[in-house]
Coordinates of C-alpha atoms in Angstrom, one line a residue:
X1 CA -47.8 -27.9 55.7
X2 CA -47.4 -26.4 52.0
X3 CA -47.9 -28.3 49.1
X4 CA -47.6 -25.8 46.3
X5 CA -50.0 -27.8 43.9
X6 CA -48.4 -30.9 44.0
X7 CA -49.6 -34.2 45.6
X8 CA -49.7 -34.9 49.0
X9 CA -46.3 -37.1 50.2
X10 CA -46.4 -40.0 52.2
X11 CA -45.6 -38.3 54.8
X12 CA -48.8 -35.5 54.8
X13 CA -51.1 -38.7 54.1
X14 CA -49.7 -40.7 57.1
X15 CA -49.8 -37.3 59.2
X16 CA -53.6 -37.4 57.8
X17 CA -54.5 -40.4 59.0
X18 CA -52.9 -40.0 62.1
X19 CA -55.1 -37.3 62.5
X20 CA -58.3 -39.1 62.4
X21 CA -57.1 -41.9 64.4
X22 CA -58.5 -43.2 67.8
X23 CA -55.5 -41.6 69.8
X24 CA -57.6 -38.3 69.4
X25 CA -61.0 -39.5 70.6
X26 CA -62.0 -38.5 74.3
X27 CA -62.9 -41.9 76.1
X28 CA -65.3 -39.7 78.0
X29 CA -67.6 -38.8 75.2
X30 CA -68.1 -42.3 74.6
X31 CA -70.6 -42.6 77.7
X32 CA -72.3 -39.9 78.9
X33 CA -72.3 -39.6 83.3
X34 CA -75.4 -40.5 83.1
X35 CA -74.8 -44.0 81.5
X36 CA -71.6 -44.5 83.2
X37 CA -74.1 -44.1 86.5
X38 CA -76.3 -46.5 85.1
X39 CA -73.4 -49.1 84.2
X40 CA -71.7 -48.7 87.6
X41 CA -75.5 -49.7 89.1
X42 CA -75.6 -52.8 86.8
X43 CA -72.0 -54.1 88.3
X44 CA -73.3 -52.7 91.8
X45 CA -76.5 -55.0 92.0
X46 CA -74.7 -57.9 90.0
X47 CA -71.6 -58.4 91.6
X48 CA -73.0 -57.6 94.8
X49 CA -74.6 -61.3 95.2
X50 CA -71.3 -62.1 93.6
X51 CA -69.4 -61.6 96.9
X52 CA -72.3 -63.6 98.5
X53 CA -71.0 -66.3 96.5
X54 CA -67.0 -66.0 96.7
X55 CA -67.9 -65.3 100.5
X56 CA -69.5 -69.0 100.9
X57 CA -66.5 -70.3 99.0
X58 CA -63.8 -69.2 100.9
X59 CA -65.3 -68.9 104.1
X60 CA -64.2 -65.5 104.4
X61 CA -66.2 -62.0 104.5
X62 CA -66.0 -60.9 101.0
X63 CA -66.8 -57.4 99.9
X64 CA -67.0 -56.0 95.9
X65 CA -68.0 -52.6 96.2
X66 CA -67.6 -49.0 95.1
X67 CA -67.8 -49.3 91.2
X68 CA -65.7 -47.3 89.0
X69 CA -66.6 -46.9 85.1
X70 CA -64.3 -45.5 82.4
X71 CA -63.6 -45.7 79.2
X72 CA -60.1 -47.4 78.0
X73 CA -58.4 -47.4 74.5
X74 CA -56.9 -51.3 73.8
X75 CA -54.1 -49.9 72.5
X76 CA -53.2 -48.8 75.7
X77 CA -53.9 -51.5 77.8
X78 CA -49.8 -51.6 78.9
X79 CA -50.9 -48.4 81.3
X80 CA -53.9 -49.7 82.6
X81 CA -52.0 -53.2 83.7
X82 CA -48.4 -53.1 84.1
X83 CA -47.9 -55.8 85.7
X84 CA -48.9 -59.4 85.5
X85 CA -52.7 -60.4 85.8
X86 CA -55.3 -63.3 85.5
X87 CA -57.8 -62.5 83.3
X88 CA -61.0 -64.8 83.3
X89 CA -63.2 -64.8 79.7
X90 CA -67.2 -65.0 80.0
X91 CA -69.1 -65.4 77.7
X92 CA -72.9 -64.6 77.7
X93 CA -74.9 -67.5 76.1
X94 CA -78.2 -66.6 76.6
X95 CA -80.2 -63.1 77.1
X96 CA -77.3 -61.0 75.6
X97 CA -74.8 -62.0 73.2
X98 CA -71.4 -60.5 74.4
X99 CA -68.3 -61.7 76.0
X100 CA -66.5 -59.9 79.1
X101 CA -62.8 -60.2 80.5
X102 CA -62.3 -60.0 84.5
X103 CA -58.9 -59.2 85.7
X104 CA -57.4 -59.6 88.8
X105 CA -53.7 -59.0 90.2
X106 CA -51.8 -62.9 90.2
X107 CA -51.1 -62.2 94.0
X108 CA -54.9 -61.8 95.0
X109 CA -55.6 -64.7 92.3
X110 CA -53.1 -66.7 94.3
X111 CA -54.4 -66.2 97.6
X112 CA -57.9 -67.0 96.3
X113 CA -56.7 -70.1 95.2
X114 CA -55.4 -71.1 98.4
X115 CA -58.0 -70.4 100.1
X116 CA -60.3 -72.3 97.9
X117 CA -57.9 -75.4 98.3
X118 CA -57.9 -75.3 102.0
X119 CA -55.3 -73.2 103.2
X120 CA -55.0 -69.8 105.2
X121 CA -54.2 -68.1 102.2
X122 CA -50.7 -65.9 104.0
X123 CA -48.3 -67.6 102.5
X124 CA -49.7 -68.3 98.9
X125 CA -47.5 -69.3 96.1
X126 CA -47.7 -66.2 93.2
X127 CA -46.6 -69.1 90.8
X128 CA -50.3 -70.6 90.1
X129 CA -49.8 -74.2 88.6
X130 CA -52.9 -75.9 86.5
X131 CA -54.4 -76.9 89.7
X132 CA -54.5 -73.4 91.0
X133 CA -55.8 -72.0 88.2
X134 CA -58.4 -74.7 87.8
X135 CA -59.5 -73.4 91.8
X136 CA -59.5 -69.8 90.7
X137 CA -61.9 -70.7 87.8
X138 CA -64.6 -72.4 89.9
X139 CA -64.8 -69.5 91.9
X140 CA -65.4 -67.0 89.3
X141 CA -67.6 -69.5 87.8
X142 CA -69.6 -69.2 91.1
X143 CA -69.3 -65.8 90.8
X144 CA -70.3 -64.8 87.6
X145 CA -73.2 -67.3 87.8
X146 CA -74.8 -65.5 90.8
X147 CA -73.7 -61.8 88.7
X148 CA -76.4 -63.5 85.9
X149 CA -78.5 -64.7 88.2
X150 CA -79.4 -60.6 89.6
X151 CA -79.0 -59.7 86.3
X152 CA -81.7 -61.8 85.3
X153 CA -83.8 -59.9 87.8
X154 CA -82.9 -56.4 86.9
X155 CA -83.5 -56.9 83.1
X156 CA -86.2 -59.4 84.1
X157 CA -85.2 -62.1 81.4
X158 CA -83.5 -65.0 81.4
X159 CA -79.6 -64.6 81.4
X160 CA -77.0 -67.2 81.3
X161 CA -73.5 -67.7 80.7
X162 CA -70.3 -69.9 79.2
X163 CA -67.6 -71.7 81.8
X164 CA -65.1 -69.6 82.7
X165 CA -61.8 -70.0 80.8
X166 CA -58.8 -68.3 82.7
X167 CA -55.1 -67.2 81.7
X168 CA -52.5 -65.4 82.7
X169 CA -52.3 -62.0 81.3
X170 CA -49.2 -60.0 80.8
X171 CA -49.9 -57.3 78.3
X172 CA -46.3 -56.2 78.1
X173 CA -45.3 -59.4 77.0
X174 CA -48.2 -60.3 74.8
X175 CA -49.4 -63.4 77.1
X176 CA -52.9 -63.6 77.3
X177 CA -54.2 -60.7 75.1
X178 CA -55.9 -62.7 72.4
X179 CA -58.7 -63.1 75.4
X180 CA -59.7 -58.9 75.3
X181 CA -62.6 -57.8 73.5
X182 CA -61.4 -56.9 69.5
X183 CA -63.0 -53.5 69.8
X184 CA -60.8 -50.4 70.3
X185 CA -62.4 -48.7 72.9
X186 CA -63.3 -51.1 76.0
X187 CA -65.2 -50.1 78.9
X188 CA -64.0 -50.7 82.4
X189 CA -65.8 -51.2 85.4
X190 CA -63.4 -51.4 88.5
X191 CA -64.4 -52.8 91.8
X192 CA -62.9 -52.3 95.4
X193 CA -62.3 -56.5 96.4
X194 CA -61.6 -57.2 100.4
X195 CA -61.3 -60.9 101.4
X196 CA -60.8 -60.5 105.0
X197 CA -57.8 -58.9 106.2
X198 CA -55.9 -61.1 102.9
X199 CA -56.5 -59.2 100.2
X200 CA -57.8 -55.1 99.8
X201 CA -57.6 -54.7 95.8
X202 CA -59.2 -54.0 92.6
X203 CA -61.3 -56.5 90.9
X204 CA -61.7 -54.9 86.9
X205 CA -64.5 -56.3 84.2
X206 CA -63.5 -55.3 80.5
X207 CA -66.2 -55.3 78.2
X208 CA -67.0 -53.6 74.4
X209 CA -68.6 -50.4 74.8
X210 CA -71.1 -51.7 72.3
X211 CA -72.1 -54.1 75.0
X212 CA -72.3 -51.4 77.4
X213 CA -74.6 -49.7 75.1
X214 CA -76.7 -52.5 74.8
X215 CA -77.3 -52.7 78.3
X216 CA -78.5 -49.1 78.8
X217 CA -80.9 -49.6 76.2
X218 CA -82.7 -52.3 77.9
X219 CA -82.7 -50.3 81.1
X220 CA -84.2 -46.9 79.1
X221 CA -86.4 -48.6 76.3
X222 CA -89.3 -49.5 78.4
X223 CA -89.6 -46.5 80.3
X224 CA -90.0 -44.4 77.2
X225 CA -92.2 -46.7 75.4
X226 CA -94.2 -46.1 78.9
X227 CA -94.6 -42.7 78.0
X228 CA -96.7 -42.6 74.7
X229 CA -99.2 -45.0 76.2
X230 CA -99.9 -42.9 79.6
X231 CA -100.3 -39.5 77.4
X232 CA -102.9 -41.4 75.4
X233 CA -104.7 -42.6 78.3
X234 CA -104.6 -39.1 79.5
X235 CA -106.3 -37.9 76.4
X236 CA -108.6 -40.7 75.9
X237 CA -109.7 -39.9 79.2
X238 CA -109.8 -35.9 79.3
X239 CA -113.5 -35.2 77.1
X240 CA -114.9 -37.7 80.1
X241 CA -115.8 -35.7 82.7
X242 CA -117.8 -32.7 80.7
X243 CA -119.9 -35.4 79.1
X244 CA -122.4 -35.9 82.1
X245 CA -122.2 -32.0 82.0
X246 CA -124.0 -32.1 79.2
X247 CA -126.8 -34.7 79.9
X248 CA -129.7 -33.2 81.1
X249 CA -131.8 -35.4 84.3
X250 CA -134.3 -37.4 82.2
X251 CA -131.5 -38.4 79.5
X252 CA -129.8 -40.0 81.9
X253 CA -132.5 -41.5 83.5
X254 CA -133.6 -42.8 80.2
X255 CA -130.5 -45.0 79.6
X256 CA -130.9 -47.6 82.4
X257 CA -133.7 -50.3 81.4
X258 CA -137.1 -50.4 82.3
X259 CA -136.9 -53.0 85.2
X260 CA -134.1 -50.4 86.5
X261 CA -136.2 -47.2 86.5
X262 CA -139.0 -48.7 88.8
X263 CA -137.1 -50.3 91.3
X264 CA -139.3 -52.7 93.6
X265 CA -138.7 -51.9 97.0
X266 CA -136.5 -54.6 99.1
X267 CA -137.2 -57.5 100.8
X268 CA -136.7 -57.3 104.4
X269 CA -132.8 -59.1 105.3
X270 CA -132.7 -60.8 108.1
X271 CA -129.3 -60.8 109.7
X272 CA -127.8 -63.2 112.2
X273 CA -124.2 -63.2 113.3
X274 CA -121.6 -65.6 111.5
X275 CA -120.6 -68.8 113.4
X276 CA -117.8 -70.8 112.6
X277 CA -117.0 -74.5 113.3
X278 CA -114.0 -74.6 115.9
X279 CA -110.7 -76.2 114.0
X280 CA -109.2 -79.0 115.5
X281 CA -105.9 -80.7 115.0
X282 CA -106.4 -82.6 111.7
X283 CA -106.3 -86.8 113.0
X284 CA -104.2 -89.3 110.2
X285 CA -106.7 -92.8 110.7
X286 CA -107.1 -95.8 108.2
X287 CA -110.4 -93.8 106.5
X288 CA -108.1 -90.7 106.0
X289 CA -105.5 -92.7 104.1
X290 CA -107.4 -95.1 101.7
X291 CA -107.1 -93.5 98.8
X292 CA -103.3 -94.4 99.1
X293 CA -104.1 -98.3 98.8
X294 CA -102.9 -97.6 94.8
X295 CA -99.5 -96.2 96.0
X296 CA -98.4 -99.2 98.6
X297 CA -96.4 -101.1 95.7
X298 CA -94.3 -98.5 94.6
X299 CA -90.7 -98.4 95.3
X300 CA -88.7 -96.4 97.9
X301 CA -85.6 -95.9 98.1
X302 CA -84.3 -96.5 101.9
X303 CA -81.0 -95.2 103.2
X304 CA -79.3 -95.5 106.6
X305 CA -77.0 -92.3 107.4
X306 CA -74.2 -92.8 109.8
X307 CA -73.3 -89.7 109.7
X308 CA -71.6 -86.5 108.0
X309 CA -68.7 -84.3 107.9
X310 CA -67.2 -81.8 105.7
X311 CA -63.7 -81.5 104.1
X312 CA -62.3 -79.0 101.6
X313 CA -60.8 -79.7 98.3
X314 CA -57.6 -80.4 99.2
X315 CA -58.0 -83.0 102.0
X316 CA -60.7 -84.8 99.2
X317 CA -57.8 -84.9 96.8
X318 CA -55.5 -86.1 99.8
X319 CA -57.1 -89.5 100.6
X320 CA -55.6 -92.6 99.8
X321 CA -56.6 -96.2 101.0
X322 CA -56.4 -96.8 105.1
X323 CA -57.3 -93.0 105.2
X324 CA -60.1 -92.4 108.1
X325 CA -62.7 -90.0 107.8
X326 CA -64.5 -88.9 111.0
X327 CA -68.2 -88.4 111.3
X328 CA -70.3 -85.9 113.2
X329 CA -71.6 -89.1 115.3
X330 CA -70.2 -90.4 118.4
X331 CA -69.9 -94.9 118.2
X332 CA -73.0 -96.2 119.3
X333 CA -75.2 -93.4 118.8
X334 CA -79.0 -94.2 116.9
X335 CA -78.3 -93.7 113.3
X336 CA -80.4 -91.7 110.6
X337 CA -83.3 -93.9 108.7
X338 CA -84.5 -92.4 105.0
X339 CA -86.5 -92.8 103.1
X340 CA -85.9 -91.2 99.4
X341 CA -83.6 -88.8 101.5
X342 CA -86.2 -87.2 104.1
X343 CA -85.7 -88.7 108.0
X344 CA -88.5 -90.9 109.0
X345 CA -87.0 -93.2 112.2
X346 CA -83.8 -93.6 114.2
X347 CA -81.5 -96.8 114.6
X348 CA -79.1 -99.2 115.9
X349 CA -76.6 -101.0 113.7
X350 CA -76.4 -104.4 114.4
X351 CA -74.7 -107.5 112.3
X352 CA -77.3 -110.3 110.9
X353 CA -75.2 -113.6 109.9
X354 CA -72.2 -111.3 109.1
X355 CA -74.4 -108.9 107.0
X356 CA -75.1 -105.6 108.1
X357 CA -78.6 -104.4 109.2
X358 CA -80.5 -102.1 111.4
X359 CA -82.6 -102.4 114.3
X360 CA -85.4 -99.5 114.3
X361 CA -85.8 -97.6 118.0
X362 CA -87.7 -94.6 117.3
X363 CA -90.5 -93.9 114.8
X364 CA -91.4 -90.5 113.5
X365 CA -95.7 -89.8 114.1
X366 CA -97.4 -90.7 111.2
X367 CA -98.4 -87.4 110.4
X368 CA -94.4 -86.5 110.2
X369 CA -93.8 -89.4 107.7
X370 CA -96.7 -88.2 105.3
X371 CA -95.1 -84.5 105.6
X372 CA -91.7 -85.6 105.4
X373 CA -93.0 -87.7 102.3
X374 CA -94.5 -84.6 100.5

């Protein structure tokens, strides 16, 4: 490029700054292997009680593992997801001030969402609808929740995050891509996701490589602050052991009071073997119990369980009026007496003037109530 004294064109300027944008920077020398190790152990211990969660959900054996960290460049986020995704935005409240995106492929959000209301999750509808969505949301909710949770323990503070918000995200059509970090270069953490023999995909976390930063430096901040200290210590403690060197006998007998340099001999000790009182199993009478005497007029609340069941999502949202729900009791079988929700007796129903009421037949032991009680 010549320019024979004359201004620099248009042309030569753009070419400039074209030369100094971010298409030249190496994504590697953002993070070095070393914090792209520790990153991928961050995601490794969080999102591992993360499948804990998502497993409970969907009654399936979940498993997030094998963490891959790399640096991407925003501007081309087309390559990194061609096709259509569901990205879900969290946003850290508490501990760390960031936000992070996590993107999974429509089909495996699909079948997580049918799971989650009930079905098999085979044949699940790619098409997710406002309710599907809605499903897909609680369970990264769930998920990111327990993620905080270990990440609370690893940076041992308190950690807390935003409800999810979720959206479909099609980069090539521009849907959805208000929701990605601003910053240019993103990192991106990439996760092997199995649900059962449904789903065997990637489950990606976007975040700004300033956040990543962040994170290492509470990791390697205390440990070299560590350092200092035990060096001092070390020379505080070095001149120590030549000082009695130097002491001659009577100096150092001389630094001990008086009523320590002419010890008196001791007393003879007599000794006799320990006995202990034999323990017996601790008896509930009237004595034991009258300190309660100021407790008898307060209120309980008394409940009588018929019995239990569970039922996903869907078959909630499915009942209507004449709908039957079956219990985990048989018809005539002793019901469950509580009191402020802990079991104290068993029961009969019976029918008092055409009111409802129950007949007691068993009675926990009084020492069962009070522990029940506690």
């Amino acid at each position: 490029m010549e320019n024979n004294g004359s201004k620099l064109s248009q042309d030569e300027i753009d070419a400039l700054l074209k030369g100094g944008s971010n298409d030249d920077i190496e994504p590697d020398t953002i993070l070095s292997a070393m914090e792209q190790d520790a990153i991928g152990e961050i995601g490794n211990i969080s999102f591992g009680s993360s499948a804990t969660a998502l497993s409970t959900l969907l009654n399936q054996k979940v498993e997030i593992t094998t963490p891959t960290v790399s640096v991407i460049q925003k501007s081309k986020l087309n390559e990194e997801f061609p096709h259509p995704y569901v990205a879900i935005e969290v946003n850290y409240t508490e501990g760390f001030s960031a936000s992070n995106l996590l993107v999974i492929q429509q089909t495996d959000a699909a079948v997580i969402a049918d799971l989650m209301m009930g079905g098999d999750g085979t044949n699940a509808d790619p098409s997710l609808s406002e309710i599907h969505l809605s499903a897909v949301q609680e369970a990264m909710n769930q998920m990111m929740g327990s993620a905080a949770t270990s990440m609370s323990t690893v940076f041992n503070k308190k950690i807390d995050i935003s409800p999810p918000r979720v959206e479909l995200l099609d980069v090539k059509e521009g849907e959805g891509t208000d929701r990605i970090p601003a910053e240019e270069m993103l990192v991106k953490v990439s996760f092997r996701l199995t649900i059962g023999e449904l789903i065997d995909s990637n489950i990606m976390q976007l975040y700004p490589t300033t956040f990543a930063k962040d994170l290492i430096a509470e990791l390697t901040v205390p440990a070299q602050e560590e350092e200092p200290v035990q060096e001092a210590q070390v020379s505080t403690l070095e001149p120590q052991p030549a000082a009695p060197q130097a002491q001659s006998a009577p100096a150092q007998q001389a630094a001990p009071p008086k009523r320590q340099a002419k010890p008196k001999p001791a007393a003879p000790v007599n000794v006799a073997p320990v006995e202990f009182e034999a323990f017996s199993e601790p008896q509930y009478t009237t004595n034991h119990l009258g300190n309660l005497d100021m407790l008898m007029d307060i209120p309980l609340s008394i409940t009588v369980e018929l019995g239990r069941t569970q039922r996903s999502v869907k078959e909630v949202l499915e009942l209507s009026a004449g709908s039957i729900i079956e219990l985990d009791k048989l018809a005539g079988e002793p019901v469950d007496i509580l009191v402020n929700k802990r079991i104290v007796a068993k029961g009969e129903v019976v029918v008092i003037d055409e009111n409802f009421g129950v007949r007691v037949t068993d009675i926990l032991s009084q020492s069962e109530r009070l522990s029940n009680l506690k």
